[in-house]
Amino acid sequence: QVQLVESGGGSVQAGGSLRLSCVASLRTYSSVCMGWFRQAPGKEREGVATIDGDGRTRYGDSVKGRFTISKDNAKKTLFLQMNSLKPEDTAMYYCAARLFQYCSGGYLGVGEYNLWGQGTQVTVSS
């Protein structure tokens, strides 16, 4: 079964850190564009960070310098290290994959991805 399963969310105080993980059940993984997205209540889903098959990354402006996306191809696992968390980072975080499509440089648009995980909640208190 093709799926993405996120974990690692939780509650943390402002300034703290969390590391999200996403395990992919995909036959091909290393060349697939992967991304992290988030959606806060009442807001649209937005791109947080993406990584392509060559390891090139892109970040949303609000997380640059604080979040780091990485992946372990052998374990088919995507990570998001989140440091210096702020209350405005509070959201449901989703892992996504861009399957069967050209992948180069990473894509932050929601519509560029066609496989989504169920999400993991991140709550940052002030």
CSV table of C-alpha atoms in Angstrom, one decimal:
chain,number,residue,atom,x,y,z
A,1,GLN,CA,0.0,0.0,0.0
A,2,VAL,CA,1.4,3.4,-1.0
A,3,GLN,CA,1.3,5.7,1.9
A,4,LEU,CA,3.1,8.3,4.0
A,5,VAL,CA,3.1,8.2,7.8
A,6,GLU,CA,4.2,11.2,9.8
A,7,SER,CA,5.3,11.3,13.5
A,8,GLY,CA,7.1,13.5,15.9
A,9,GLY,CA,4.6,16.2,16.5
A,10,GLY,CA,3.7,17.5,19.9
A,11,SER,CA,3.5,20.5,22.2
A,12,VAL,CA,6.5,22.7,22.9
A,13,GLN,CA,7.2,26.1,24.3
A,14,ALA,CA,8.4,28.9,22.1
A,15,GLY,CA,12.1,28.7,21.4
A,16,GLY,CA,12.0,24.9,21.6
A,17,SER,CA,12.6,22.3,19.0
A,18,LEU,CA,10.9,19.3,17.4
A,19,ARG,CA,11.9,16.8,14.8
A,20,LEU,CA,9.2,15.4,12.5
A,21,SER,CA,9.6,12.1,10.5
A,22,CYS,CA,7.7,10.7,7.6
A,23,VAL,CA,8.1,7.1,6.6
A,24,ALA,CA,7.2,6.4,2.9
A,25,SER,CA,5.9,3.1,1.6
A,26,LEU,CA,7.1,3.7,-1.9
A,27,ARG,CA,8.8,1.4,-4.4
A,28,THR,CA,10.9,4.3,-5.7
A,29,TYR,CA,11.9,6.9,-3.1
A,30,SER,CA,15.4,8.4,-3.7
A,31,SER,CA,14.4,10.3,-6.9
A,32,VAL,CA,11.0,11.5,-5.7
A,33,CYS,CA,10.4,15.1,-4.7
A,34,MET,CA,9.2,15.3,-1.1
A,35,GLY,CA,7.9,18.1,1.0
A,36,TRP,CA,6.5,19.3,4.3
A,37,PHE,CA,3.4,21.4,4.4
A,38,ARG,CA,1.3,22.9,7.2
A,39,GLN,CA,-2.2,24.1,7.8
A,40,ALA,CA,-3.3,26.2,10.7
A,41,PRO,CA,-7.0,26.5,11.6
A,42,GLY,CA,-8.8,28.8,9.2
A,43,LYS,CA,-5.8,29.1,6.9
A,44,GLU,CA,-4.8,27.5,3.7
A,45,ARG,CA,-2.2,24.8,3.5
A,46,GLU,CA,1.3,26.2,2.8
A,47,GLY,CA,4.6,24.8,1.8
A,48,VAL,CA,7.2,24.7,4.5
A,49,ALA,CA,10.2,22.9,2.9
A,50,THR,CA,10.9,20.6,0.0
A,51,ILE,CA,13.7,18.4,-1.2
A,52,ASP,CA,14.3,16.9,-4.6
A,53,GLY,CA,16.1,13.7,-5.7
A,54,ASP,CA,19.5,15.4,-5.6
A,55,GLY,CA,19.0,16.7,-2.2
A,56,ARG,CA,18.4,20.3,-3.2
A,57,THR,CA,16.1,22.1,-0.8
A,58,ARG,CA,13.7,25.0,-0.8
A,59,TYR,CA,12.1,26.7,2.2
A,60,GLY,CA,9.1,28.9,2.9
A,61,ASP,CA,10.2,32.4,3.9
A,62,SER,CA,8.7,32.1,7.4
A,63,VAL,CA,10.9,29.1,8.3
A,64,LYS,CA,14.2,29.9,6.6
A,65,GLY,CA,17.1,29.6,9.0
A,66,ARG,CA,15.0,27.8,11.6
A,67,PHE,CA,13.8,24.6,9.9
A,68,THR,CA,15.9,22.0,8.0
A,69,ILE,CA,14.5,19.3,5.7
A,70,SER,CA,16.5,16.1,5.1
A,71,LYS,CA,15.9,12.5,4.1
A,72,ASP,CA,17.4,9.1,4.6
A,73,ASN,CA,16.9,7.2,1.3
A,74,ALA,CA,17.9,3.8,2.7
A,75,LYS,CA,15.1,4.1,5.3
A,76,LYS,CA,12.7,6.0,3.0
A,77,THR,CA,12.3,8.5,5.7
A,78,LEU,CA,11.8,12.3,5.4
A,79,PHE,CA,12.7,14.6,8.3
A,80,LEU,CA,11.9,18.1,9.3
A,81,GLN,CA,14.1,19.6,12.1
A,82,MET,CA,12.3,22.6,13.6
A,83,ASN,CA,14.3,24.9,15.8
A,84,SER,CA,13.4,28.3,17.5
A,85,LEU,CA,9.8,27.4,17.2
A,86,LYS,CA,7.2,30.2,17.4
A,87,PRO,CA,3.5,30.2,18.3
A,88,GLU,CA,2.8,31.0,14.7
A,89,ASP,CA,4.3,27.7,13.7
A,90,THR,CA,1.3,25.9,15.4
A,91,ALA,CA,-0.4,23.8,12.7
A,92,MET,CA,-1.0,20.4,11.4
A,93,TYR,CA,2.1,19.3,9.5
A,94,TYR,CA,1.8,17.1,6.4
A,95,CYS,CA,4.3,15.1,4.5
A,96,ALA,CA,3.8,14.9,0.7
A,97,ALA,CA,5.3,13.2,-2.3
A,98,ARG,CA,5.3,14.2,-6.0
A,99,LEU,CA,4.9,10.9,-7.7
A,100,PHE,CA,5.5,10.0,-11.4
A,101,GLN,CA,6.3,13.6,-12.3
A,102,TYR,CA,9.5,15.5,-13.1
A,103,CYS,CA,11.4,16.5,-10.0
A,104,SER,CA,14.0,19.2,-9.9
A,105,GLY,CA,14.8,21.8,-7.3
A,106,GLY,CA,11.7,21.1,-5.2
A,107,TYR,CA,8.2,22.6,-5.3
A,108,LEU,CA,6.4,24.5,-2.6
A,109,GLY,CA,3.0,24.6,-4.2
A,110,VAL,CA,0.4,22.3,-2.7
A,111,GLY,CA,-0.9,21.4,-6.1
A,112,GLU,CA,2.5,19.9,-7.1
A,113,TYR,CA,2.1,16.9,-4.9
A,114,ASN,CA,-0.2,13.9,-5.3
A,115,LEU,CA,0.3,11.8,-2.2
A,116,TRP,CA,-0.3,13.1,1.3
A,117,GLY,CA,0.1,11.7,4.8
A,118,GLN,CA,-2.5,12.1,7.5
A,119,GLY,CA,-0.6,14.8,9.4
A,120,THR,CA,1.0,15.4,12.8
A,121,GLN,CA,0.0,18.2,15.1
A,122,VAL,CA,2.5,20.8,16.3
A,123,THR,CA,1.5,23.2,19.0
A,124,VAL,CA,3.8,26.0,20.2
A,125,SER,CA,2.9,27.9,23.3
A,126,SER,CA,4.2,31.3,24.3
